[in-house]
Amino acid sequence: MGSDRNPPRPPSPRPPKTSEPPILNSRPVHFAHDAKRYPGPVQPPLLDAPTAGRFARLALDAVHRRYPAQISHVLQSDSDARAPWQLTPAFFGCYDWHSAVHGHWMLARLVRCFPEAPFAAEARAALRTSLTPEHLEAELAYLRGPGRAGFERPYGLAWLLTLCAELHGHEHAELPALGTHLEPLEREAAERLQTWLLKIPAPVRTGEHNQSAFSCGLLLDWAAVRGDAATNANLRARALELHGQDRGWKLAFEPSAHDFLSIGLATADLLRRLLEPLKFAAWLQEYLPELPRDPGAGWLTPAVSPDPSDGKLAHLDGLNTSRAWMLRGIAQGLPGDDPRRPALLASATEHATAGLAAVTDQHYAGSHWLGTFAVVWLAGVRT
């Protein structure tokens, strides 16, 4: 992984079949779907053990890899000029801090899905190695250092909370204890994100890490898992203040060359968490009036990265996968008989096929993070 050699790109995986799903460790793994709130069929993708093992290997080869590394680091003196693995000893791999965080999330998620798979013991060992009390105390001290109020805010902190939500209540006996180790850092991250979201005068509309809608969605999911009713209520009110009156977004102006998140779809995916299906359907009509009723309309074309070895241009490969899960989420939020659902789900499958094909070990620029996005599509996050 990440060497100068470039092995041949493997063939693109075929889309999962929707009939006769394989039995994987006694059961297929589906993404979370609330049939009571979101009636109507939404066929989930299936994640099998070999594919999960391939994604786990990408993370296992990266979470403790020291270099190459990119850091966003405020120095107050010469003594602050230290290596990433010394500054943040839990989350130094995967090229950057936020990718290290969600690389650990991916391992925990895959262990939940396939606790007896060949990769599971190594994944649990990697989590134990990283998430020690000593390492996490150092992470908290770093986060609280002078000049670091904006460190990894909002994207990295939102993924940290997603990792915490995954570990708490985990089915494997030893992993909830790691979530307990994370609790001081969890509280700090949650407080910082809430303070920031209440402070910003307008949404941050970008297709990269600073986007507010995507991170607000992850924060809401975390609050639901952790049973934090006060945070949930405050966030829902604030998200509606920021986006409830949004109208007339044009997907034609997306993507920018470095996007890995859709501004328009992330906003809609946030609002489906806040509104009941009929209200969401009405809001969506005003926000994205161009959504077609014909599933063969070809209204949203998957992006193509011109150079997957370029870290910024590789973002477009991740954009396809994040679009896929956002399109699916939007469909879930609509009434079961809404005529826009078939087009949304067809486009989700098309984007997922393109996105999954890009998840290889050919270039570290993509391999250090694209597996996480694939697992979100295939296995969901806790909500």
Coordinates of C-alpha atoms in Angstrom, one line a residue:
M1 CA 0.0 0.0 0.0
G2 CA 1.2 3.4 -0.9
S3 CA 4.5 2.3 -2.4
D4 CA 6.0 3.7 -5.6
R5 CA 4.8 0.6 -7.5
N6 CA 1.4 0.8 -9.1
P7 CA -0.2 -2.6 -9.4
P8 CA -2.9 -3.0 -12.1
R9 CA -6.3 -1.7 -11.2
P10 CA -8.6 -4.6 -10.5
P11 CA -11.8 -4.9 -12.6
S12 CA -14.8 -2.9 -11.5
P13 CA -17.1 -4.8 -9.2
R14 CA -20.5 -5.8 -10.5
P15 CA -23.5 -4.2 -8.8
P16 CA -25.0 -6.4 -6.1
K17 CA -27.9 -8.5 -7.2
T18 CA -31.2 -7.7 -5.6
S19 CA -32.5 -11.3 -5.5
E20 CA -31.3 -14.3 -3.6
P21 CA -28.9 -12.4 -1.4
P22 CA -25.9 -14.4 -0.2
I23 CA -25.8 -15.5 3.4
L24 CA -22.8 -13.9 5.1
N25 CA -21.7 -15.1 8.5
S26 CA -25.3 -16.4 8.8
R27 CA -26.9 -13.2 7.7
P28 CA -26.6 -10.5 5.0
V29 CA -25.5 -7.1 6.3
H30 CA -27.9 -4.3 5.5
F31 CA -27.8 -0.5 6.0
A32 CA -30.1 0.8 8.6
H33 CA -33.7 1.4 7.4
D34 CA -36.6 2.6 9.5
A35 CA -39.5 0.9 7.7
K36 CA -42.0 2.6 10.0
R37 CA -40.9 6.1 9.3
Y38 CA -39.9 5.5 5.7
P39 CA -42.4 3.1 4.2
G40 CA -42.0 1.5 0.9
P41 CA -39.2 -0.7 -0.5
V42 CA -35.7 0.5 -0.5
Q43 CA -33.5 -2.4 -1.6
P44 CA -30.3 -2.3 0.5
P45 CA -26.9 -3.2 -0.9
L46 CA -25.2 -6.2 0.6
L47 CA -21.7 -6.4 2.1
D48 CA -20.0 -9.8 2.0
A49 CA -17.1 -10.9 4.1
P50 CA -14.4 -10.9 1.4
T51 CA -15.3 -7.4 0.4
A52 CA -15.3 -6.3 4.1
G53 CA -11.9 -7.9 4.5
R54 CA -10.5 -6.0 1.5
F55 CA -11.7 -2.7 3.0
A56 CA -10.4 -3.7 6.4
R57 CA -7.0 -4.3 4.9
L58 CA -6.9 -0.8 3.5
A59 CA -7.4 0.6 7.0
L60 CA -5.1 -1.9 8.8
D61 CA -2.3 -1.0 6.4
A62 CA -2.8 2.7 7.1
V63 CA -4.0 3.5 10.7
H64 CA -0.5 3.0 12.2
R65 CA 1.5 4.1 9.1
R66 CA 3.5 7.2 10.1
Y67 CA 4.3 8.6 6.7
P68 CA 3.4 10.2 4.4
A69 CA 1.5 12.5 6.6
Q70 CA -0.3 15.9 6.3
I71 CA -1.1 17.9 9.5
S72 CA -2.9 21.1 10.3
H73 CA -0.8 22.1 13.2
V74 CA -0.5 25.5 15.1
L75 CA 2.9 26.0 16.6
Q76 CA 3.5 28.2 19.6
S77 CA 7.2 27.5 19.9
D78 CA 10.1 25.4 18.6
S79 CA 9.1 22.6 21.0
D80 CA 5.8 22.2 19.1
A81 CA 7.7 21.0 16.0
R82 CA 7.2 17.3 16.5
A83 CA 6.1 14.3 14.3
P84 CA 2.4 13.6 13.9
W85 CA 2.7 10.3 15.8
Q86 CA 4.0 12.2 18.8
L87 CA 1.5 15.0 18.6
T88 CA -1.6 12.8 18.2
P89 CA -0.6 9.3 19.2
A90 CA -4.1 7.7 18.6
F91 CA -4.9 9.2 15.2
F92 CA -1.7 9.8 13.3
G93 CA -2.0 7.3 10.4
C94 CA -4.0 7.3 7.2
Y95 CA -2.2 10.4 6.0
D96 CA -4.3 12.9 8.1
W97 CA -6.1 13.0 11.4
H98 CA -9.7 12.8 10.2
S99 CA -8.9 9.9 7.9
A100 CA -7.3 8.1 10.8
V101 CA -10.4 8.7 12.9
H102 CA -12.8 7.3 10.3
G103 CA -10.4 4.5 9.5
H104 CA -10.8 3.4 13.1
W105 CA -14.6 3.8 12.7
M106 CA -14.5 1.5 9.6
L107 CA -12.7 -1.2 11.5
A108 CA -15.1 -1.1 14.4
R109 CA -18.1 -1.1 12.0
L110 CA -16.8 -4.1 10.0
V111 CA -16.1 -6.0 13.2
R112 CA -19.7 -5.4 14.2
C113 CA -20.8 -6.7 10.8
F114 CA -18.5 -9.7 10.7
P115 CA -17.2 -10.6 14.2
E116 CA -15.8 -13.9 13.2
A117 CA -14.3 -12.9 9.8
P118 CA -10.5 -13.5 9.3
F119 CA -9.7 -9.8 9.6
A120 CA -11.7 -9.2 12.8
A121 CA -9.1 -10.2 15.4
E122 CA -6.5 -8.0 13.7
A123 CA -9.0 -5.1 13.5
R124 CA -9.8 -5.4 17.2
A125 CA -6.0 -5.5 18.1
A126 CA -5.5 -2.3 16.0
L127 CA -8.3 -0.5 17.9
R128 CA -6.8 -1.6 21.2
T129 CA -3.4 -0.4 20.2
S130 CA -4.6 3.1 19.2
L131 CA -7.3 3.8 21.8
T132 CA -5.4 3.5 25.0
P133 CA -6.2 5.9 27.9
E134 CA -2.6 7.3 27.5
H135 CA -3.0 8.0 23.8
L136 CA -6.4 9.6 24.3
E137 CA -5.3 11.8 27.1
A138 CA -2.6 13.1 24.8
E139 CA -5.1 13.7 22.0
L140 CA -7.3 15.7 24.4
A141 CA -4.3 17.7 25.6
Y142 CA -3.4 18.5 22.0
L143 CA -7.0 19.5 21.1
R144 CA -7.0 21.9 24.1
G145 CA -3.7 23.5 23.2
P146 CA -3.6 27.2 22.5
G147 CA -4.7 28.2 19.0
R148 CA -6.4 24.9 18.2
A149 CA -10.1 25.9 18.7
G150 CA -10.7 25.1 15.0
F151 CA -8.7 21.9 14.8
E152 CA -10.5 19.4 12.6
R153 CA -13.8 21.3 12.9
P154 CA -16.2 20.2 11.8
Y155 CA -15.4 17.2 9.7
G156 CA -12.8 15.4 11.8
L157 CA -14.7 16.0 15.1
A158 CA -18.0 14.8 13.5
W159 CA -16.2 11.5 12.5
L160 CA -14.8 11.2 16.0
L161 CA -18.3 11.3 17.4
T162 CA -19.4 8.7 14.8
L163 CA -16.5 6.4 16.0
C164 CA -17.7 6.9 19.6
A165 CA -21.3 6.0 18.7
E166 CA -20.1 2.9 17.0
L167 CA -18.0 1.7 20.0
H168 CA -20.7 2.3 22.6
G169 CA -23.0 -0.6 22.8
H170 CA -20.8 -2.6 20.4
E171 CA -21.6 -6.3 20.2
H172 CA -18.0 -7.3 20.8
A173 CA -17.3 -7.3 24.6
E174 CA -14.0 -5.5 24.5
L175 CA -14.9 -2.6 22.2
P176 CA -17.4 -0.6 24.5
A177 CA -14.5 -0.2 26.9
L178 CA -12.6 1.6 24.2
G179 CA -15.6 3.9 23.8
T180 CA -15.3 4.6 27.5
H181 CA -11.7 5.6 27.0
L182 CA -12.9 8.1 24.4
E183 CA -15.5 9.8 26.5
P184 CA -13.5 12.9 27.6
L185 CA -12.5 13.5 23.9
E186 CA -16.1 12.8 22.9
R187 CA -17.5 15.4 25.3
E188 CA -14.9 18.0 24.0
A189 CA -15.7 17.3 20.4
A190 CA -19.5 17.5 20.9
E191 CA -19.3 20.7 22.8
R192 CA -17.0 22.3 20.2
L193 CA -19.3 21.3 17.3
Q194 CA -22.4 22.5 19.0
T195 CA -20.8 25.8 19.9
W196 CA -19.6 26.3 16.4
L197 CA -22.9 25.4 14.8
L198 CA -24.7 27.9 17.0
K199 CA -22.2 30.6 16.3
I200 CA -21.9 30.5 12.5
P201 CA -24.1 33.1 10.8
A202 CA -24.8 31.0 7.7
P203 CA -24.1 27.5 6.5
V204 CA -20.7 26.6 5.2
R205 CA -21.5 25.5 1.7
T206 CA -18.5 23.7 0.3
G207 CA -17.8 20.3 -1.1
E208 CA -14.9 19.6 1.2
H209 CA -14.2 19.2 4.9
N210 CA -15.6 22.5 6.1
Q211 CA -19.1 21.8 4.9
S212 CA -21.6 22.3 7.8
A213 CA -24.5 20.2 6.6
F214 CA -22.7 16.9 6.4
S215 CA -21.1 17.2 9.8
C216 CA -24.4 18.4 11.4
G217 CA -26.0 15.2 10.1
L218 CA -23.3 13.0 11.7
L219 CA -23.7 15.0 14.9
L220 CA -27.5 14.3 14.9
D221 CA -26.9 10.6 14.3
W222 CA -24.4 10.6 17.3
A223 CA -26.9 12.4 19.6
A224 CA -29.6 9.8 18.7
V225 CA -27.3 6.9 19.5
R226 CA -26.1 8.4 22.7
G227 CA -29.6 9.4 23.8
D228 CA -28.7 13.0 24.2
A229 CA -32.1 14.5 23.8
A230 CA -31.1 18.1 24.6
T231 CA -28.4 18.1 22.0
N232 CA -30.7 16.5 19.5
A233 CA -33.4 19.2 20.1
N234 CA -30.9 22.0 19.9
L235 CA -29.3 20.7 16.7
R236 CA -32.6 20.1 15.0
A237 CA -33.7 23.6 15.7
R238 CA -30.4 25.1 14.5
A239 CA -30.3 23.0 11.3
L240 CA -33.8 24.2 10.4
E241 CA -32.7 27.8 11.1
L242 CA -29.8 27.3 8.7
H243 CA -31.5 25.3 6.0
G244 CA -35.3 25.3 6.4
Q245 CA -35.8 28.1 4.0
D246 CA -33.4 26.9 1.4
R247 CA -34.9 27.0 -2.1
G248 CA -33.9 26.4 -5.7
W249 CA -30.5 24.7 -5.4
K250 CA -29.0 23.9 -8.8
L251 CA -27.1 20.6 -9.0
A252 CA -25.8 21.7 -12.4
F253 CA -23.2 23.9 -10.6
E254 CA -21.7 20.8 -8.9
P255 CA -19.2 19.4 -8.6
S256 CA -16.2 21.6 -8.1
A257 CA -12.9 19.9 -9.1
H258 CA -12.0 19.0 -5.5
D259 CA -15.4 18.0 -4.1
F260 CA -16.0 14.8 -2.2
L261 CA -19.3 15.9 -0.8
S262 CA -22.3 17.3 -2.7
I263 CA -23.5 20.6 -1.2
G264 CA -27.0 20.2 -2.5
L265 CA -27.5 16.5 -1.7
A266 CA -25.9 16.8 1.8
T267 CA -28.3 19.6 2.7
A268 CA -31.3 17.4 1.6
D269 CA -29.9 14.4 3.4
L270 CA -29.7 16.6 6.6
L271 CA -33.3 17.8 6.2
R272 CA -34.7 14.3 5.8
R273 CA -33.5 13.7 9.3
L274 CA -35.5 16.6 10.6
L275 CA -38.9 16.6 8.7
E276 CA -41.6 14.0 8.5
P277 CA -42.0 12.4 5.0
L278 CA -44.8 14.7 3.7
K279 CA -43.2 17.9 5.0
F280 CA -39.8 16.7 3.6
A281 CA -41.4 16.0 0.3
A282 CA -42.8 19.5 0.1
W283 CA -39.5 21.1 1.2
L284 CA -37.6 19.0 -1.4
Q285 CA -39.8 20.1 -4.2
E286 CA -38.9 23.7 -3.5
Y287 CA -35.2 23.0 -2.9
L288 CA -34.5 20.6 -5.8
P289 CA -37.3 21.1 -8.2
E290 CA -35.3 19.5 -11.0
L291 CA -35.5 16.0 -9.5
P292 CA -37.0 13.7 -12.2
R293 CA -39.7 11.1 -12.0
D294 CA -38.1 8.9 -14.6
P295 CA -35.4 6.5 -13.2
G296 CA -33.8 6.4 -16.6
A297 CA -33.4 10.1 -17.0
G298 CA -29.7 10.3 -16.5
W299 CA -30.1 13.5 -14.6
L300 CA -26.9 13.2 -12.4
T301 CA -23.7 11.9 -14.0
P302 CA -21.1 10.2 -11.8
A303 CA -17.8 12.2 -11.6
V304 CA -14.6 10.9 -13.1
S305 CA -11.2 11.7 -11.5
P306 CA -8.7 12.7 -14.1
D307 CA -5.8 11.6 -11.8
P308 CA -6.5 9.2 -8.8
S309 CA -2.9 9.6 -7.7
D310 CA -3.6 13.3 -7.0
G311 CA -4.9 13.7 -3.4
K312 CA -7.3 16.5 -4.3
L313 CA -8.5 15.1 -7.6
A314 CA -9.1 11.7 -5.9
H315 CA -11.8 13.5 -4.0
L316 CA -14.1 13.0 -7.0
D317 CA -14.0 9.2 -6.5
G318 CA -15.3 9.7 -3.0
L319 CA -17.9 12.1 -4.2
N320 CA -19.6 9.3 -6.2
T321 CA -19.9 7.2 -3.1
S322 CA -21.1 10.0 -0.8
R323 CA -23.6 11.0 -3.5
A324 CA -24.9 7.4 -3.5
W325 CA -25.6 7.2 0.2
M326 CA -27.1 10.7 0.3
L327 CA -29.4 9.9 -2.7
R328 CA -30.5 6.8 -0.8
G329 CA -31.1 8.8 2.4
I330 CA -33.2 11.3 0.5
A331 CA -35.3 8.5 -1.0
Q332 CA -35.7 7.0 2.5
G333 CA -37.0 10.4 3.8
L334 CA -39.8 10.6 1.2
P335 CA -43.2 8.9 1.4
G336 CA -43.2 5.4 0.0
D337 CA -45.3 6.3 -3.0
D338 CA -43.3 9.5 -3.9
P339 CA -42.6 9.4 -7.7
R340 CA -39.1 10.8 -7.2
R341 CA -37.9 7.7 -5.3
P342 CA -37.1 5.5 -8.4
A343 CA -34.9 8.1 -10.0
L344 CA -33.1 8.8 -6.7
L345 CA -32.4 5.1 -6.1
A346 CA -31.4 4.4 -9.6
S347 CA -28.9 7.3 -9.5
A348 CA -27.6 6.0 -6.1
T349 CA -26.8 2.6 -7.6
E350 CA -25.1 4.2 -10.6
H351 CA -22.9 6.4 -8.4
A352 CA -22.2 3.6 -6.0
T353 CA -21.0 1.3 -8.8
A354 CA -18.6 4.1 -9.9
G355 CA -17.4 4.8 -6.4
L356 CA -16.8 1.2 -5.4
A357 CA -14.7 0.6 -8.5
A358 CA -12.3 3.3 -7.3
V359 CA -11.6 1.7 -3.9
T360 CA -8.3 0.0 -4.5
D361 CA -4.8 0.0 -3.0
Q362 CA -3.3 1.5 -6.2
H363 CA -2.8 5.0 -4.9
Y364 CA -2.4 6.0 -1.2
A365 CA -4.1 9.3 -2.2
G366 CA -7.3 7.4 -2.3
S367 CA -6.7 4.1 -0.4
H368 CA -6.2 5.9 2.9
W369 CA -9.9 7.0 3.0
L370 CA -12.1 5.7 0.2
G371 CA -12.8 2.5 2.0
T372 CA -14.7 4.4 4.7
F373 CA -17.0 5.9 2.2
A374 CA -17.6 2.5 0.6
V375 CA -18.5 1.1 4.1
V376 CA -21.0 3.9 4.8
W377 CA -22.8 2.9 1.5
L378 CA -22.7 -0.8 2.2
A379 CA -23.1 -1.0 6.0
G380 CA -24.4 2.4 7.1
V381 CA -23.6 4.2 10.4
R382 CA -25.4 3.9 13.7
T383 CA -28.4 6.1 14.0

